[in-house]
Short mmCIF file of C-alpha atoms in Angstrom, two decimals:
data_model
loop_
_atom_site.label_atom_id
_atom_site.label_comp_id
_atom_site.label_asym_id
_atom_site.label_seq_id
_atom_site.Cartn_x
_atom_site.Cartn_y
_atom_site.Cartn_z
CA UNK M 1 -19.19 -1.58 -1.16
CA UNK M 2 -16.51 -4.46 -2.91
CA UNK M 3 -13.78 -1.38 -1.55
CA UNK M 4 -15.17 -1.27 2.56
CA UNK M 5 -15.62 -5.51 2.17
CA UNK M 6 -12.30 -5.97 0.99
CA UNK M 7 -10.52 -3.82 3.61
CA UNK M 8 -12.62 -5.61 6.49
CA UNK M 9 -11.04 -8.98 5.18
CA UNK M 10 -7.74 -7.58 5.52
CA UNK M 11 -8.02 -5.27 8.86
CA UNK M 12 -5.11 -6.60 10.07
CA UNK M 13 -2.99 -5.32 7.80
CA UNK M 14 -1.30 -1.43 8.80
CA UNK M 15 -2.56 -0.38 5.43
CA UNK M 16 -4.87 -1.42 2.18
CA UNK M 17 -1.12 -1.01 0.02
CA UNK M 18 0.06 -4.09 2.08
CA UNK M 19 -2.72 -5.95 1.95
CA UNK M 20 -2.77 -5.91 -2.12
CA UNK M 21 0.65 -7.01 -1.68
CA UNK M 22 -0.28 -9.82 0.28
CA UNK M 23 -3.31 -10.56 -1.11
CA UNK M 24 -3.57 -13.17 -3.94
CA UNK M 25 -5.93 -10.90 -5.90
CA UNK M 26 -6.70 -11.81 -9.54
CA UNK M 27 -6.19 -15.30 -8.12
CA UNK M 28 -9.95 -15.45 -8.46
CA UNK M 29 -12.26 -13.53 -10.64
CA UNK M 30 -14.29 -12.91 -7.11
CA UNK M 31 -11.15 -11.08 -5.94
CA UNK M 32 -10.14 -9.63 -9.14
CA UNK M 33 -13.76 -7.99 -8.79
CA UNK M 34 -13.01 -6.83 -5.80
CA UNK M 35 -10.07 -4.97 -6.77
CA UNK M 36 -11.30 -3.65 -10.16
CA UNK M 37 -14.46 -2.04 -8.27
CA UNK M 38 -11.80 -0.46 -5.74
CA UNK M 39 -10.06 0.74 -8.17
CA UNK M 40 -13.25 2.26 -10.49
CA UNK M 41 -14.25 4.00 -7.33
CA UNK M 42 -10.79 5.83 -7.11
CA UNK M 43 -8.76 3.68 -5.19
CA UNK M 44 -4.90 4.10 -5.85
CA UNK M 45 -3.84 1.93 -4.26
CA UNK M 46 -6.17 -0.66 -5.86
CA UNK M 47 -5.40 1.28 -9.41
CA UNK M 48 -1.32 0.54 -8.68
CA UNK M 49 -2.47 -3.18 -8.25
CA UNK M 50 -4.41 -3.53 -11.43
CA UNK M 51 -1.10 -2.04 -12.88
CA UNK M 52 1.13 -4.56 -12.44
CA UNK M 53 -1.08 -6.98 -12.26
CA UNK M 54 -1.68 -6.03 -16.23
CA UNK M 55 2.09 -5.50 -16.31
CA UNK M 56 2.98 -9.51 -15.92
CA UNK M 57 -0.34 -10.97 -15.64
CA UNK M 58 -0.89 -13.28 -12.91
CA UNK M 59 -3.99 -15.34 -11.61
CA UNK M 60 -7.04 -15.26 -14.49
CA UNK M 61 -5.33 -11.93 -16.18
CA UNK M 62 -2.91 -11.89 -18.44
CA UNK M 63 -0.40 -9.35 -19.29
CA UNK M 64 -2.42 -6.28 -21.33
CA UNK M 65 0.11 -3.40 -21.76
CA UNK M 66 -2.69 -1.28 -22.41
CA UNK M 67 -4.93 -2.02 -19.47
CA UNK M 68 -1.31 -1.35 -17.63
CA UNK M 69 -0.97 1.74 -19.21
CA UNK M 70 -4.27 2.75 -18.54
CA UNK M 71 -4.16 1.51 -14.42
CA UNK M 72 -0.89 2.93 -14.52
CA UNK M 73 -2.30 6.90 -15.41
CA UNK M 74 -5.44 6.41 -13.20
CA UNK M 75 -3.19 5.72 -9.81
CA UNK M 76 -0.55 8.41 -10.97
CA UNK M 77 -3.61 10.64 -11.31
CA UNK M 78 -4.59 9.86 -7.88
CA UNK M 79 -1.33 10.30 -5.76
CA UNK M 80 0.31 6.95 -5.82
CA UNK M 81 4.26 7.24 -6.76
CA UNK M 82 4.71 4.16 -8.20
CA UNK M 83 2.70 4.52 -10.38
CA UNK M 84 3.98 7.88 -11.01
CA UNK M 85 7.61 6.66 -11.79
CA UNK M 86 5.83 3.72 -14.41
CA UNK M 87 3.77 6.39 -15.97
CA UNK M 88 6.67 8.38 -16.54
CA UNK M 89 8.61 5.80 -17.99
CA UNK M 90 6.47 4.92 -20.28
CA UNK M 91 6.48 8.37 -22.19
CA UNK M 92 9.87 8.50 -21.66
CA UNK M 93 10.45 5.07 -23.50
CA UNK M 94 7.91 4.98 -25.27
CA UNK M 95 7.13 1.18 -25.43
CA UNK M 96 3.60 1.19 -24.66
CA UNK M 97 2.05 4.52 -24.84
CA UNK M 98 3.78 7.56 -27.33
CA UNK M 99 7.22 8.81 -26.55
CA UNK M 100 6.54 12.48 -24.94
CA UNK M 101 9.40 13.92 -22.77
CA UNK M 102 7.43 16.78 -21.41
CA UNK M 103 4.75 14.06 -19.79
CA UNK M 104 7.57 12.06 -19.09
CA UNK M 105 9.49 14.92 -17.48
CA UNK M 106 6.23 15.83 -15.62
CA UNK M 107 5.35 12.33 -14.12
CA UNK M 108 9.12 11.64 -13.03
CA UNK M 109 9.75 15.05 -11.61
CA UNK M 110 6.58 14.49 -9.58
CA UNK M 111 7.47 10.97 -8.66
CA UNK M 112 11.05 12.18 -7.52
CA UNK M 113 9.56 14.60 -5.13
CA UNK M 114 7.57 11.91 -3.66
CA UNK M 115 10.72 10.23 -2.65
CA UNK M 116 11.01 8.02 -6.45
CA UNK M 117 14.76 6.87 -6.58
CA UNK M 118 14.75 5.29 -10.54
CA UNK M 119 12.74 8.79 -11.50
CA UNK M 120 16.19 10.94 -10.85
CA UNK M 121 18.07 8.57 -12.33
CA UNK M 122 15.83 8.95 -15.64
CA UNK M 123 15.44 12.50 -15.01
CA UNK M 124 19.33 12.67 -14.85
CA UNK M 125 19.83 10.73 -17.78
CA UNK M 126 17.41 13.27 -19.98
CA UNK M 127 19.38 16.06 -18.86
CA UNK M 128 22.78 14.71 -19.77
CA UNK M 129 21.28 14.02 -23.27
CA UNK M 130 20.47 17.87 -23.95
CA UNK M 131 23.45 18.80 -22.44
CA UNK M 132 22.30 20.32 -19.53
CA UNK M 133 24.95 18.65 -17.13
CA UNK M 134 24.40 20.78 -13.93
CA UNK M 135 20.78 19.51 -14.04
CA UNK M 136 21.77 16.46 -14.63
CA UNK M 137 24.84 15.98 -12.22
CA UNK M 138 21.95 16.73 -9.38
CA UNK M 139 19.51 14.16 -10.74
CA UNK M 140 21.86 11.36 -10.22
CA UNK M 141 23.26 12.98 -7.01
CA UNK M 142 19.66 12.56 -5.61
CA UNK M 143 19.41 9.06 -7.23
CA UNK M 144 22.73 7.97 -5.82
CA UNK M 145 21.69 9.43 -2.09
CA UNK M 146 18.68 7.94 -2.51
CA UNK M 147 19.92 4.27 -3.59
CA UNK M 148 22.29 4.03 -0.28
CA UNK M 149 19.83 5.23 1.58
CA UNK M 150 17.38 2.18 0.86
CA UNK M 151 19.76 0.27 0.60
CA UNK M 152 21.36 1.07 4.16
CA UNK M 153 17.96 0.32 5.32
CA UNK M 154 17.02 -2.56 3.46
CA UNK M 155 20.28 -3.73 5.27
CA UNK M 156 19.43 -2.58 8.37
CA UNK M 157 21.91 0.24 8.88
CA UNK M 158 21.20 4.38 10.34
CA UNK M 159 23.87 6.80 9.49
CA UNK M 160 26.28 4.40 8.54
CA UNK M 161 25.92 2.60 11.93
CA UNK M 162 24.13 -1.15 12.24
CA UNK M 163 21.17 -1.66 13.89
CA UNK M 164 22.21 -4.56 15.72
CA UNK M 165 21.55 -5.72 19.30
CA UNK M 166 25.05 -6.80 20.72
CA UNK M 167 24.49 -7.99 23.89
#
């Protein structure tokens, strides 16, 4: 019920992901409810909020690494890449949650087929450790094609050419 409410108040927004992100959830424990339900019911999108909203706190949460580590596997479980790439970090680290490279190998190789950019950089940088530098001279191929390619857009460019309007 808190899920279908919540994406009435935003129906102008393309998508529930954008409407977390412009949202001012946790600002309130009304919305904070609102989320947390969403996200109890399966959400991922709502899951990927409670994430980083655990991650840095914000609002009437504060920052509980094990609430984000728990948000964090729910969404990955569920689809959302983000959330992939932060689970997989944290195995691979190992700051919050144990350090395993085979979960952390699985959640970044399946965030880098969703389109992940930092996840082949990761996944390239665990290859060059074991020595495995074919594997890991493609991991940060991928990463570097995939950084100028966001960034290109972030800036506004298409196969190397601006999008400008010259007129």
């Amino acid at each position: 019920k808190a899920y279908k409410e919540f994406k009435e108040t935003f129906e102008d927004f393309p998508d529930i992901d954008e409407a977390l992100n412009d949202s001012l959830c946790g600002e309130t424990p009304e919305e904070f409810n609102c989320i947390l339900e969403s996200a109890e019911a399966g959400d991922a999108d709502s899951q990927a909020y409670l994430m980083k909203l655990y991650e840095f706190g914000g609002g009437y949460t504060e920052a509980d690494k094990n609430e984000y580590a728990y948000w964090a596997e729910k969404a990955a479980e569920n689809g959302n890449t983000e959330a992939m790439e932060e689970l997989g970090k944290l195995y691979y680290y190992g700051n919050v949650l144990k350090q395993d490279y085979k979960s952390a190998l699985y959640w970044l190789e399946k965030a880098a087929g969703k389109g992940a950019e930092f996840s082949c950089c990761l996944l390239g940088k665990y290859y060059e450790a074991q020595k495995q530098y074919k594997t890991s001279a493609m991991w940060y191929r991928i990463f570097a094609k995939r950084s100028i390619e966001s960034r290109n857009k972030r800036l506004g460019w298409e196969n190397g050419q601006a999008l400008t309007n010259r007129s």
